mmCIF file with all atom_site columns, C-alpha atoms in Angstrom:
data_model
loop_
_atom_site.group_PDB
_atom_site.id
_atom_site.type_symbol
_atom_site.label_atom_id
_atom_site.label_alt_id
_atom_site.label_comp_id
_atom_site.label_asym_id
_atom_site.label_entity_id
_atom_site.label_seq_id
_atom_site.pdbx_PDB_ins_code
_atom_site.Cartn_x
_atom_site.Cartn_y
_atom_site.Cartn_z
_atom_site.occupancy
_atom_site.B_iso_or_equiv
_atom_site.pdbx_formal_charge
_atom_site.auth_seq_id
_atom_site.auth_comp_id
_atom_site.auth_asym_id
_atom_site.auth_atom_id
_atom_site.pdbx_PDB_model_num
ATOM 1   C CA . UNK A 1 1   ? 0.000   0.000   0.000   1.00 41.00 ? 204 UNK A CA 1
ATOM 2   C CA . UNK A 1 2   ? 1.389   3.390   -1.005  1.00 44.00 ? 205 UNK A CA 1
ATOM 3   C CA . UNK A 1 3   ? 1.409   6.008   1.751   1.00 45.00 ? 206 UNK A CA 1
ATOM 4   C CA . UNK A 1 4   ? 1.125   9.636   0.639   1.00 52.00 ? 207 UNK A CA 1
ATOM 5   C CA . UNK A 1 5   ? 3.524   11.869  2.514   1.00 55.00 ? 208 UNK A CA 1
ATOM 6   C CA . UNK A 1 6   ? 2.119   15.208  3.689   1.00 61.00 ? 209 UNK A CA 1
ATOM 7   C CA . UNK A 1 7   ? 2.993   18.123  1.435   1.00 64.00 ? 210 UNK A CA 1
ATOM 8   C CA . UNK A 1 8   ? 5.382   20.596  3.102   1.00 72.00 ? 211 UNK A CA 1
ATOM 9   C CA . UNK A 1 9   ? 4.074   24.139  3.664   1.00 82.00 ? 212 UNK A CA 1
ATOM 10  C CA . UNK A 1 10  ? 4.591   26.522  0.749   1.00 91.00 ? 213 UNK A CA 1
ATOM 11  C CA . UNK A 1 11  ? 7.709   28.656  0.529   1.00 93.00 ? 214 UNK A CA 1
ATOM 12  C CA . UNK A 1 12  ? 7.939   32.182  -0.859  1.00 96.00 ? 215 UNK A CA 1
ATOM 13  C CA . UNK A 1 13  ? 11.154  32.501  -2.868  1.00 96.00 ? 216 UNK A CA 1
ATOM 14  C CA . UNK A 1 14  ? 12.454  36.069  -3.142  1.00 97.00 ? 217 UNK A CA 1
ATOM 15  C CA . UNK A 1 15  ? 14.790  36.629  -6.088  1.00 97.00 ? 218 UNK A CA 1
ATOM 16  C CA . UNK A 1 16  ? 16.135  40.194  -6.041  1.00 96.00 ? 219 UNK A CA 1
ATOM 17  C CA . UNK A 1 17  ? 19.604  41.700  -6.216  1.00 95.00 ? 220 UNK A CA 1
ATOM 18  C CA . UNK A 1 18  ? 18.732  44.532  -3.792  1.00 94.00 ? 221 UNK A CA 1
ATOM 19  C CA . UNK A 1 19  ? 19.772  43.172  -0.395  1.00 96.00 ? 222 UNK A CA 1
ATOM 20  C CA . UNK A 1 20  ? 17.960  45.803  1.666   1.00 95.00 ? 223 UNK A CA 1
ATOM 21  C CA . UNK A 1 21  ? 14.707  45.292  -0.227  1.00 95.00 ? 224 UNK A CA 1
ATOM 22  C CA . UNK A 1 22  ? 15.134  41.520  -0.079  1.00 95.00 ? 225 UNK A CA 1
ATOM 23  C CA . UNK A 1 23  ? 15.593  41.561  3.697   1.00 96.00 ? 226 UNK A CA 1
ATOM 24  C CA . UNK A 1 24  ? 12.738  43.996  4.311   1.00 95.00 ? 227 UNK A CA 1
ATOM 25  C CA . UNK A 1 25  ? 10.408  41.906  2.160   1.00 96.00 ? 228 UNK A CA 1
ATOM 26  C CA . UNK A 1 26  ? 11.452  38.719  3.973   1.00 96.00 ? 229 UNK A CA 1
ATOM 27  C CA . UNK A 1 27  ? 10.661  40.324  7.353   1.00 96.00 ? 230 UNK A CA 1
ATOM 28  C CA . UNK A 1 28  ? 7.251   41.374  6.074   1.00 95.00 ? 231 UNK A CA 1
ATOM 29  C CA . UNK A 1 29  ? 6.458   37.901  4.749   1.00 96.00 ? 232 UNK A CA 1
ATOM 30  C CA . UNK A 1 30  ? 7.701   36.081  7.840   1.00 95.00 ? 233 UNK A CA 1
ATOM 31  C CA . UNK A 1 31  ? 5.598   38.427  9.930   1.00 94.00 ? 234 UNK A CA 1
ATOM 32  C CA . UNK A 1 32  ? 2.643   37.300  7.825   1.00 92.00 ? 235 UNK A CA 1
ATOM 33  C CA . UNK A 1 33  ? 3.393   33.658  8.612   1.00 92.00 ? 236 UNK A CA 1
ATOM 34  C CA . UNK A 1 34  ? 5.119   32.695  5.353   1.00 94.00 ? 237 UNK A CA 1
ATOM 35  C CA . UNK A 1 35  ? 8.248   30.566  5.018   1.00 94.00 ? 238 UNK A CA 1
ATOM 36  C CA . UNK A 1 36  ? 10.837  32.475  2.992   1.00 95.00 ? 239 UNK A CA 1
ATOM 37  C CA . UNK A 1 37  ? 14.019  31.764  1.052   1.00 95.00 ? 240 UNK A CA 1
ATOM 38  C CA . UNK A 1 38  ? 16.109  34.548  -0.501  1.00 96.00 ? 241 UNK A CA 1
ATOM 39  C CA . UNK A 1 39  ? 18.318  34.650  -3.583  1.00 96.00 ? 242 UNK A CA 1
ATOM 40  C CA . UNK A 1 40  ? 20.407  37.515  -4.943  1.00 96.00 ? 243 UNK A CA 1
ATOM 41  C CA . UNK A 1 41  ? 20.144  36.493  -8.600  1.00 95.00 ? 244 UNK A CA 1
ATOM 42  C CA . UNK A 1 42  ? 18.358  34.255  -11.042 1.00 94.00 ? 245 UNK A CA 1
ATOM 43  C CA . UNK A 1 43  ? 21.543  32.204  -11.379 1.00 94.00 ? 246 UNK A CA 1
ATOM 44  C CA . UNK A 1 44  ? 21.746  31.649  -7.629  1.00 94.00 ? 247 UNK A CA 1
ATOM 45  C CA . UNK A 1 45  ? 18.133  30.519  -7.571  1.00 93.00 ? 248 UNK A CA 1
ATOM 46  C CA . UNK A 1 46  ? 18.607  28.084  -10.468 1.00 90.00 ? 249 UNK A CA 1
ATOM 47  C CA . UNK A 1 47  ? 21.776  26.640  -8.940  1.00 89.00 ? 250 UNK A CA 1
ATOM 48  C CA . UNK A 1 48  ? 20.187  26.041  -5.546  1.00 85.00 ? 251 UNK A CA 1
ATOM 49  C CA . UNK A 1 49  ? 19.103  22.499  -4.776  1.00 66.00 ? 252 UNK A CA 1
ATOM 50  C CA . UNK A 1 50  ? 15.329  22.698  -4.570  1.00 68.00 ? 253 UNK A CA 1
ATOM 51  C CA . UNK A 1 51  ? 12.823  19.942  -3.988  1.00 66.00 ? 254 UNK A CA 1
ATOM 52  C CA . UNK A 1 52  ? 9.427   19.837  -5.625  1.00 75.00 ? 255 UNK A CA 1
ATOM 53  C CA . UNK A 1 53  ? 8.091   21.896  -2.726  1.00 80.00 ? 256 UNK A CA 1
ATOM 54  C CA . UNK A 1 54  ? 5.025   24.123  -3.191  1.00 90.00 ? 257 UNK A CA 1
ATOM 55  C CA . UNK A 1 55  ? 5.321   27.879  -3.236  1.00 94.00 ? 258 UNK A CA 1
ATOM 56  C CA . UNK A 1 56  ? 5.731   30.876  -5.511  1.00 95.00 ? 259 UNK A CA 1
ATOM 57  C CA . UNK A 1 57  ? 8.429   33.342  -6.528  1.00 96.00 ? 260 UNK A CA 1
ATOM 58  C CA . UNK A 1 58  ? 8.613   37.085  -5.922  1.00 97.00 ? 261 UNK A CA 1
ATOM 59  C CA . UNK A 1 59  ? 10.880  38.068  -8.773  1.00 96.00 ? 262 UNK A CA 1
ATOM 60  C CA . UNK A 1 60  ? 12.744  41.236  -9.677  1.00 94.00 ? 263 UNK A CA 1
ATOM 61  C CA . UNK A 1 61  ? 12.768  42.157  -13.338 1.00 92.00 ? 264 UNK A CA 1
ATOM 62  C CA . UNK A 1 62  ? 16.251  43.581  -13.901 1.00 90.00 ? 265 UNK A CA 1
ATOM 63  C CA . UNK A 1 63  ? 19.222  41.949  -12.168 1.00 92.00 ? 266 UNK A CA 1
ATOM 64  C CA . UNK A 1 64  ? 22.880  41.327  -13.000 1.00 92.00 ? 267 UNK A CA 1
ATOM 65  C CA . UNK A 1 65  ? 23.107  38.217  -15.148 1.00 93.00 ? 268 UNK A CA 1
ATOM 66  C CA . UNK A 1 66  ? 19.889  36.569  -16.309 1.00 93.00 ? 269 UNK A CA 1
ATOM 67  C CA . UNK A 1 67  ? 16.850  38.818  -15.994 1.00 92.00 ? 270 UNK A CA 1
ATOM 68  C CA . UNK A 1 68  ? 13.582  38.012  -14.323 1.00 93.00 ? 271 UNK A CA 1
ATOM 69  C CA . UNK A 1 69  ? 12.097  37.230  -17.724 1.00 93.00 ? 272 UNK A CA 1
ATOM 70  C CA . UNK A 1 70  ? 14.982  34.838  -18.389 1.00 94.00 ? 273 UNK A CA 1
ATOM 71  C CA . UNK A 1 71  ? 14.252  33.029  -15.134 1.00 94.00 ? 274 UNK A CA 1
ATOM 72  C CA . UNK A 1 72  ? 10.555  32.908  -15.982 1.00 94.00 ? 275 UNK A CA 1
ATOM 73  C CA . UNK A 1 73  ? 11.401  31.255  -19.305 1.00 93.00 ? 276 UNK A CA 1
ATOM 74  C CA . UNK A 1 74  ? 13.728  28.730  -17.642 1.00 92.00 ? 277 UNK A CA 1
ATOM 75  C CA . UNK A 1 75  ? 11.132  27.803  -15.032 1.00 90.00 ? 278 UNK A CA 1
ATOM 76  C CA . UNK A 1 76  ? 8.476   27.287  -17.702 1.00 90.00 ? 279 UNK A CA 1
ATOM 77  C CA . UNK A 1 77  ? 10.653  24.466  -19.069 1.00 88.00 ? 280 UNK A CA 1
ATOM 78  C CA . UNK A 1 78  ? 11.253  22.894  -15.652 1.00 84.00 ? 281 UNK A CA 1
ATOM 79  C CA . UNK A 1 79  ? 9.430   20.121  -13.783 1.00 79.00 ? 282 UNK A CA 1
ATOM 80  C CA . UNK A 1 80  ? 8.370   22.547  -11.059 1.00 80.00 ? 283 UNK A CA 1
ATOM 81  C CA . UNK A 1 81  ? 7.211   25.761  -12.788 1.00 87.00 ? 284 UNK A CA 1
ATOM 82  C CA . UNK A 1 82  ? 6.395   27.796  -9.700  1.00 92.00 ? 285 UNK A CA 1
ATOM 83  C CA . UNK A 1 83  ? 4.002   30.732  -10.209 1.00 95.00 ? 286 UNK A CA 1
ATOM 84  C CA . UNK A 1 84  ? 5.708   34.115  -10.404 1.00 96.00 ? 287 UNK A CA 1
ATOM 85  C CA . UNK A 1 85  ? 4.750   37.510  -9.025  1.00 96.00 ? 288 UNK A CA 1
ATOM 86  C CA . UNK A 1 86  ? 7.020   40.159  -10.529 1.00 95.00 ? 289 UNK A CA 1
ATOM 87  C CA . UNK A 1 87  ? 8.122   42.976  -8.228  1.00 93.00 ? 290 UNK A CA 1
ATOM 88  C CA . UNK A 1 88  ? 9.995   45.715  -10.034 1.00 89.00 ? 291 UNK A CA 1
ATOM 89  C CA . UNK A 1 89  ? 10.805  49.400  -9.857  1.00 84.00 ? 292 UNK A CA 1
ATOM 90  C CA . UNK A 1 90  ? 11.584  49.603  -13.572 1.00 78.00 ? 293 UNK A CA 1
ATOM 91  C CA . UNK A 1 91  ? 8.649   48.001  -15.297 1.00 71.00 ? 294 UNK A CA 1
ATOM 92  C CA . UNK A 1 92  ? 6.871   49.208  -18.391 1.00 75.00 ? 295 UNK A CA 1
ATOM 93  C CA . UNK A 1 93  ? 3.659   48.207  -20.119 1.00 79.00 ? 296 UNK A CA 1
ATOM 94  C CA . UNK A 1 94  ? 5.219   46.086  -22.922 1.00 85.00 ? 297 UNK A CA 1
ATOM 95  C CA . UNK A 1 95  ? 7.340   44.171  -20.410 1.00 85.00 ? 298 UNK A CA 1
ATOM 96  C CA . UNK A 1 96  ? 4.419   43.594  -18.069 1.00 86.00 ? 299 UNK A CA 1
ATOM 97  C CA . UNK A 1 97  ? 2.276   42.376  -20.967 1.00 86.00 ? 300 UNK A CA 1
ATOM 98  C CA . UNK A 1 98  ? 5.049   39.995  -22.028 1.00 88.00 ? 301 UNK A CA 1
ATOM 99  C CA . UNK A 1 99  ? 5.418   38.673  -18.479 1.00 88.00 ? 302 UNK A CA 1
ATOM 100 C CA . UNK A 1 100 ? 1.681   38.136  -18.033 1.00 89.00 ? 303 UNK A CA 1
ATOM 101 C CA . UNK A 1 101 ? 1.315   36.421  -21.391 1.00 90.00 ? 304 UNK A CA 1
ATOM 102 C CA . UNK A 1 102 ? 4.178   34.127  -20.403 1.00 86.00 ? 305 UNK A CA 1
ATOM 103 C CA . UNK A 1 103 ? 2.212   33.081  -17.335 1.00 88.00 ? 306 UNK A CA 1
ATOM 104 C CA . UNK A 1 104 ? 3.115   35.481  -14.524 1.00 92.00 ? 307 UNK A CA 1
ATOM 105 C CA . UNK A 1 105 ? 0.489   35.636  -11.796 1.00 94.00 ? 308 UNK A CA 1
ATOM 106 C CA . UNK A 1 106 ? 0.936   39.383  -11.297 1.00 93.00 ? 309 UNK A CA 1
ATOM 107 C CA . UNK A 1 107 ? 3.220   42.306  -12.113 1.00 93.00 ? 310 UNK A CA 1
ATOM 108 C CA . UNK A 1 108 ? 3.603   44.736  -9.228  1.00 93.00 ? 311 UNK A CA 1
ATOM 109 C CA . UNK A 1 109 ? 5.594   47.934  -8.847  1.00 90.00 ? 312 UNK A CA 1
ATOM 110 C CA . UNK A 1 110 ? 7.962   48.670  -5.959  1.00 90.00 ? 313 UNK A CA 1
ATOM 111 C CA . UNK A 1 111 ? 7.324   49.774  -3.311  1.00 88.00 ? 314 UNK A CA 1
ATOM 112 C CA . UNK A 1 112 ? 4.363   47.432  -2.926  1.00 90.00 ? 315 UNK A CA 1
ATOM 113 C CA . UNK A 1 113 ? 1.782   47.618  -0.172  1.00 92.00 ? 316 UNK A CA 1
ATOM 114 C CA . UNK A 1 114 ? 1.027   44.609  1.996   1.00 93.00 ? 317 UNK A CA 1
ATOM 115 C CA . UNK A 1 115 ? -2.668  44.654  1.075   1.00 94.00 ? 318 UNK A CA 1
ATOM 116 C CA . UNK A 1 116 ? -1.689  44.356  -2.593  1.00 95.00 ? 319 UNK A CA 1
ATOM 117 C CA . UNK A 1 117 ? 1.183   41.913  -2.204  1.00 96.00 ? 320 UNK A CA 1
ATOM 118 C CA . UNK A 1 118 ? -0.394  39.349  0.102   1.00 96.00 ? 321 UNK A CA 1
ATOM 119 C CA . UNK A 1 119 ? -3.500  38.750  -2.068  1.00 96.00 ? 322 UNK A CA 1
ATOM 120 C CA . UNK A 1 120 ? -1.205  38.320  -5.091  1.00 96.00 ? 323 UNK A CA 1
ATOM 121 C CA . UNK A 1 121 ? 0.819   35.748  -3.145  1.00 96.00 ? 324 UNK A CA 1
ATOM 122 C CA . UNK A 1 122 ? -2.321  33.880  -2.114  1.00 96.00 ? 325 UNK A CA 1
ATOM 123 C CA . UNK A 1 123 ? -3.503  33.743  -5.731  1.00 96.00 ? 326 UNK A CA 1
ATOM 124 C CA . UNK A 1 124 ? -0.105  32.421  -6.788  1.00 96.00 ? 327 UNK A CA 1
ATOM 125 C CA . UNK A 1 125 ? -0.146  29.765  -4.057  1.00 96.00 ? 328 UNK A CA 1
ATOM 126 C CA . UNK A 1 126 ? -3.680  28.709  -4.999  1.00 95.00 ? 329 UNK A CA 1
ATOM 127 C CA . UNK A 1 127 ? -2.591  28.427  -8.616  1.00 95.00 ? 330 UNK A CA 1
ATOM 128 C CA . UNK A 1 128 ? 0.459   26.401  -7.611  1.00 94.00 ? 331 UNK A CA 1
ATOM 129 C CA . UNK A 1 129 ? -1.713  23.977  -5.634  1.00 92.00 ? 332 UNK A CA 1
ATOM 130 C CA . UNK A 1 130 ? -4.089  23.564  -8.563  1.00 93.00 ? 333 UNK A CA 1
ATOM 131 C CA . UNK A 1 131 ? -1.334  23.040  -11.137 1.00 91.00 ? 334 UNK A CA 1
ATOM 132 C CA . UNK A 1 132 ? 0.509   20.668  -8.789  1.00 89.00 ? 335 UNK A CA 1
ATOM 133 C CA . UNK A 1 133 ? -2.659  18.585  -8.534  1.00 89.00 ? 336 UNK A CA 1
ATOM 134 C CA . UNK A 1 134 ? -3.019  18.493  -12.309 1.00 88.00 ? 337 UNK A CA 1
ATOM 135 C CA . UNK A 1 135 ? 0.610   17.384  -12.742 1.00 87.00 ? 338 UNK A CA 1
ATOM 136 C CA . UNK A 1 136 ? 0.134   14.635  -10.151 1.00 87.00 ? 339 UNK A CA 1
ATOM 137 C CA . UNK A 1 137 ? -3.003  13.481  -11.941 1.00 89.00 ? 340 UNK A CA 1
ATOM 138 C CA . UNK A 1 138 ? -1.173  13.393  -15.275 1.00 88.00 ? 341 UNK A CA 1
ATOM 139 C CA . UNK A 1 139 ? 1.697   11.376  -13.784 1.00 88.00 ? 342 UNK A CA 1
ATOM 140 C CA . UNK A 1 140 ? -0.785  8.882   -12.365 1.00 91.00 ? 343 UNK A CA 1
ATOM 141 C CA . UNK A 1 141 ? -2.535  8.539   -15.720 1.00 91.00 ? 344 UNK A CA 1
ATOM 142 C CA . UNK A 1 142 ? 0.730   8.147   -17.612 1.00 91.00 ? 345 UNK A CA 1
ATOM 143 C CA . UNK A 1 143 ? 1.695   5.370   -15.191 1.00 92.00 ? 346 UNK A CA 1
ATOM 144 C CA . UNK A 1 144 ? -1.455  3.545   -16.278 1.00 93.00 ? 347 UNK A CA 1
ATOM 145 C CA . UNK A 1 145 ? -0.590  3.981   -19.958 1.00 93.00 ? 348 UNK A CA 1
ATOM 146 C CA . UNK A 1 146 ? 2.926   2.707   -19.253 1.00 93.00 ? 349 UNK A CA 1
ATOM 147 C CA . UNK A 1 147 ? 1.433   -0.670  -18.250 1.00 93.00 ? 350 UNK A CA 1
ATOM 148 C CA . UNK A 1 148 ? 0.159   -1.257  -21.801 1.00 94.00 ? 351 UNK A CA 1
ATOM 149 C CA . UNK A 1 149 ? 2.022   -3.695  -24.026 1.00 94.00 ? 352 UNK A CA 1
ATOM 150 C CA . UNK A 1 150 ? 3.246   -2.471  -27.458 1.00 94.00 ? 353 UNK A CA 1
ATOM 151 C CA . UNK A 1 151 ? 0.357   -4.320  -29.115 1.00 94.00 ? 354 UNK A CA 1
ATOM 152 C CA . UNK A 1 152 ? -2.182  -2.804  -26.736 1.00 94.00 ? 355 UNK A CA 1
ATOM 153 C CA . UNK A 1 153 ? -0.798  0.668   -27.454 1.00 93.00 ? 356 UNK A CA 1
ATOM 154 C CA . UNK A 1 154 ? -1.120  -0.029  -31.169 1.00 93.00 ? 357 UNK A CA 1
ATOM 155 C CA . UNK A 1 155 ? -4.738  -1.117  -30.730 1.00 95.00 ? 358 UNK A CA 1
ATOM 156 C CA . UNK A 1 156 ? -5.382  1.923   -28.536 1.00 94.00 ? 359 UNK A CA 1
ATOM 157 C CA . UNK A 1 157 ? -4.141  4.264   -31.266 1.00 93.00 ? 360 UNK A CA 1
ATOM 158 C CA . UNK A 1 158 ? -6.662  2.731   -33.672 1.00 94.00 ? 361 UNK A CA 1
ATOM 159 C CA . UNK A 1 159 ? -9.483  2.851   -31.115 1.00 94.00 ? 362 UNK A CA 1
ATOM 160 C CA . UNK A 1 160 ? -8.834  6.549   -30.557 1.00 93.00 ? 363 UNK A CA 1
ATOM 161 C CA . UNK A 1 161 ? -9.432  7.213   -34.261 1.00 91.00 ? 364 UNK A CA 1
ATOM 162 C CA . UNK A 1 162 ? -12.886 5.682   -33.922 1.00 90.00 ? 365 UNK A CA 1
ATOM 163 C CA . UNK A 1 163 ? -12.200 2.346   -35.615 1.00 93.00 ? 366 UNK A CA 1
ATOM 164 C CA . UNK A 1 164 ? -14.192 -0.767  -34.776 1.00 92.00 ? 367 UNK A CA 1
ATOM 165 C CA . UNK A 1 165 ? -12.593 -4.085  -33.848 1.00 94.00 ? 368 UNK A CA 1
ATOM 166 C CA . UNK A 1 166 ? -13.128 -5.478  -37.341 1.00 94.00 ? 369 UNK A CA 1
ATOM 167 C CA . UNK A 1 167 ? -11.422 -2.490  -38.968 1.00 94.00 ? 370 UNK A CA 1
ATOM 168 C CA . UNK A 1 168 ? -8.501  -2.646  -36.546 1.00 94.00 ? 371 UNK A CA 1
ATOM 169 C CA . UNK A 1 169 ? -8.086  -6.371  -37.203 1.00 94.00 ? 372 UNK A CA 1
ATOM 170 C CA . UNK A 1 170 ? -7.781  -5.715  -40.919 1.00 93.00 ? 373 UNK A CA 1
ATOM 171 C CA . UNK A 1 171 ? -5.282  -2.899  -40.402 1.00 91.00 ? 374 UNK A CA 1
ATOM 172 C CA . UNK A 1 172 ? -2.973  -4.847  -38.087 1.00 91.00 ? 375 UNK A CA 1
ATOM 173 C CA . UNK A 1 173 ? -3.510  -8.254  -39.717 1.00 92.00 ? 376 UNK A CA 1
ATOM 174 C CA . UNK A 1 174 ? -4.931  -9.989  -36.656 1.00 92.00 ? 377 UNK A CA 1
ATOM 175 C CA . UNK A 1 175 ? -8.068  -11.926 -35.762 1.00 94.00 ? 378 UNK A CA 1
ATOM 176 C CA . UNK A 1 176 ? -10.990 -9.840  -34.618 1.00 93.00 ? 379 UNK A CA 1
ATOM 177 C CA . UNK A 1 177 ? -11.257 -11.835 -31.367 1.00 95.00 ? 380 UNK A CA 1
ATOM 178 C CA . UNK A 1 178 ? -7.598  -11.028 -30.664 1.00 95.00 ? 381 UNK A CA 1
ATOM 179 C CA . UNK A 1 179 ? -8.273  -7.313  -31.111 1.00 94.00 ? 382 UNK A CA 1
ATOM 180 C CA . UNK A 1 180 ? -11.312 -7.633  -28.857 1.00 94.00 ? 383 UNK A CA 1
ATOM 181 C CA . UNK A 1 181 ? -9.135  -9.217  -26.166 1.00 95.00 ? 384 UNK A CA 1
ATOM 182 C CA . UNK A 1 182 ? -6.453  -6.514  -26.476 1.00 95.00 ? 385 UNK A CA 1
ATOM 183 C CA . UNK A 1 183 ? -9.119  -3.844  -26.295 1.00 94.00 ? 386 UNK A CA 1
ATOM 184 C CA . UNK A 1 184 ? -10.679 -5.368  -23.171 1.00 95.00 ? 387 UNK A CA 1
ATOM 185 C CA . UNK A 1 185 ? -7.253  -5.648  -21.535 1.00 95.00 ? 388 UNK A CA 1
ATOM 186 C CA . UNK A 1 186 ? -6.222  -2.067  -22.241 1.00 94.00 ? 389 UNK A CA 1
ATOM 187 C CA . UNK A 1 187 ? -9.525  -0.668  -21.001 1.00 94.00 ? 390 UNK A CA 1
ATOM 188 C CA . UNK A 1 188 ? -9.164  -2.685  -17.800 1.00 95.00 ? 391 UNK A CA 1
ATOM 189 C CA . UNK A 1 189 ? -5.611  -1.438  -17.284 1.00 95.00 ? 392 UNK A CA 1
ATOM 190 C CA . UNK A 1 190 ? -6.676  2.152   -17.922 1.00 95.00 ? 393 UNK A CA 1
ATOM 191 C CA . UNK A 1 191 ? -9.722  1.737   -15.675 1.00 93.00 ? 394 UNK A CA 1
ATOM 192 C CA . UNK A 1 192 ? -12.271 3.015   -18.206 1.00 94.00 ? 395 UNK A CA 1
ATOM 193 C CA . UNK A 1 193 ? -15.675 1.671   -19.198 1.00 93.00 ? 396 UNK A CA 1
ATOM 194 C CA . UNK A 1 194 ? -16.343 3.390   -22.524 1.00 92.00 ? 397 UNK A CA 1
ATOM 195 C CA . UNK A 1 195 ? -14.589 4.748   -25.601 1.00 91.00 ? 398 UNK A CA 1
ATOM 196 C CA . UNK A 1 196 ? -15.676 8.265   -24.669 1.00 92.00 ? 399 UNK A CA 1
ATOM 197 C CA . UNK A 1 197 ? -13.993 7.908   -21.280 1.00 93.00 ? 400 UNK A CA 1
ATOM 198 C CA . UNK A 1 198 ? -10.944 6.387   -22.952 1.00 94.00 ? 401 UNK A CA 1
ATOM 199 C CA . UNK A 1 199 ? -10.612 9.361   -25.310 1.00 92.00 ? 402 UNK A CA 1
ATOM 200 C CA . UNK A 1 200 ? -10.949 11.844  -22.462 1.00 92.00 ? 403 UNK A CA 1
ATOM 201 C CA . UNK A 1 201 ? -8.326  10.002  -20.416 1.00 92.00 ? 404 UNK A CA 1
ATOM 202 C CA . UNK A 1 202 ? -5.909  9.845   -23.355 1.00 91.00 ? 405 UNK A CA 1
ATOM 203 C CA . UNK A 1 203 ? -6.148  13.613  -23.823 1.00 89.00 ? 406 UNK A CA 1
ATOM 204 C CA . UNK A 1 204 ? -5.799  14.265  -20.095 1.00 88.00 ? 407 UNK A CA 1
ATOM 205 C CA . UNK A 1 205 ? -2.698  12.087  -19.910 1.00 86.00 ? 408 UNK A CA 1
ATOM 206 C CA . UNK A 1 206 ? -1.152  13.736  -22.944 1.00 80.00 ? 409 UNK A CA 1
ATOM 207 C CA . UNK A 1 207 ? -1.195  10.412  -24.798 1.00 76.00 ? 410 UNK A CA 1
ATOM 208 C CA . UNK A 1 208 ? -2.762  12.248  -27.737 1.00 70.00 ? 411 UNK A CA 1
ATOM 209 C CA . UNK A 1 209 ? -2.780  15.922  -28.685 1.00 54.00 ? 412 UNK A CA 1
ATOM 210 C CA . UNK A 1 210 ? -5.736  18.122  -27.880 1.00 47.00 ? 413 UNK A CA 1
ATOM 211 C CA . UNK A 1 211 ? -5.329  19.753  -31.261 1.00 40.00 ? 414 UNK A CA 1
#
């Protein structure tokens, strides 16, 4: 029996090259009950050993080395794409639009008030929890698909195009009863009862494109 370990509390990661601002922000957040980790640059953040812990990032836009937008792009390609709230004193409308289109939760201007910052953090943490749940669900579904044999995966691909057992048998040069058996096996392994449910599950797992 698999035992699910409790998820650690979320951490607010501050990435900003301004030490005085970084420390003041950390005091504010800790006073609000948040766990905090601080980094002086995007490079330092990326080089730090981080677990798949929940949280969000309060990110400066312009720093020595990689910019905040560079870090946002790198995180989007990672296994743990934490939500980002940009905090900057040098933002402009085109940059903020770019950041939001790339998935930032918010784009705030320094100095930021507590009653603006904390709600933005809570939205980012809620989003992180939701996306973390979706990733866990996808991993669980992919584990089911990984149990299929090569032949079952081949039959599945045909089923997903809407073919009947007889048509699949002709395409793969097999007896119809054999296809029926493969189809029954794969549906049992994937824990689905209908083709409609099978199609939905395949899309959800990323087995097939949603396009």
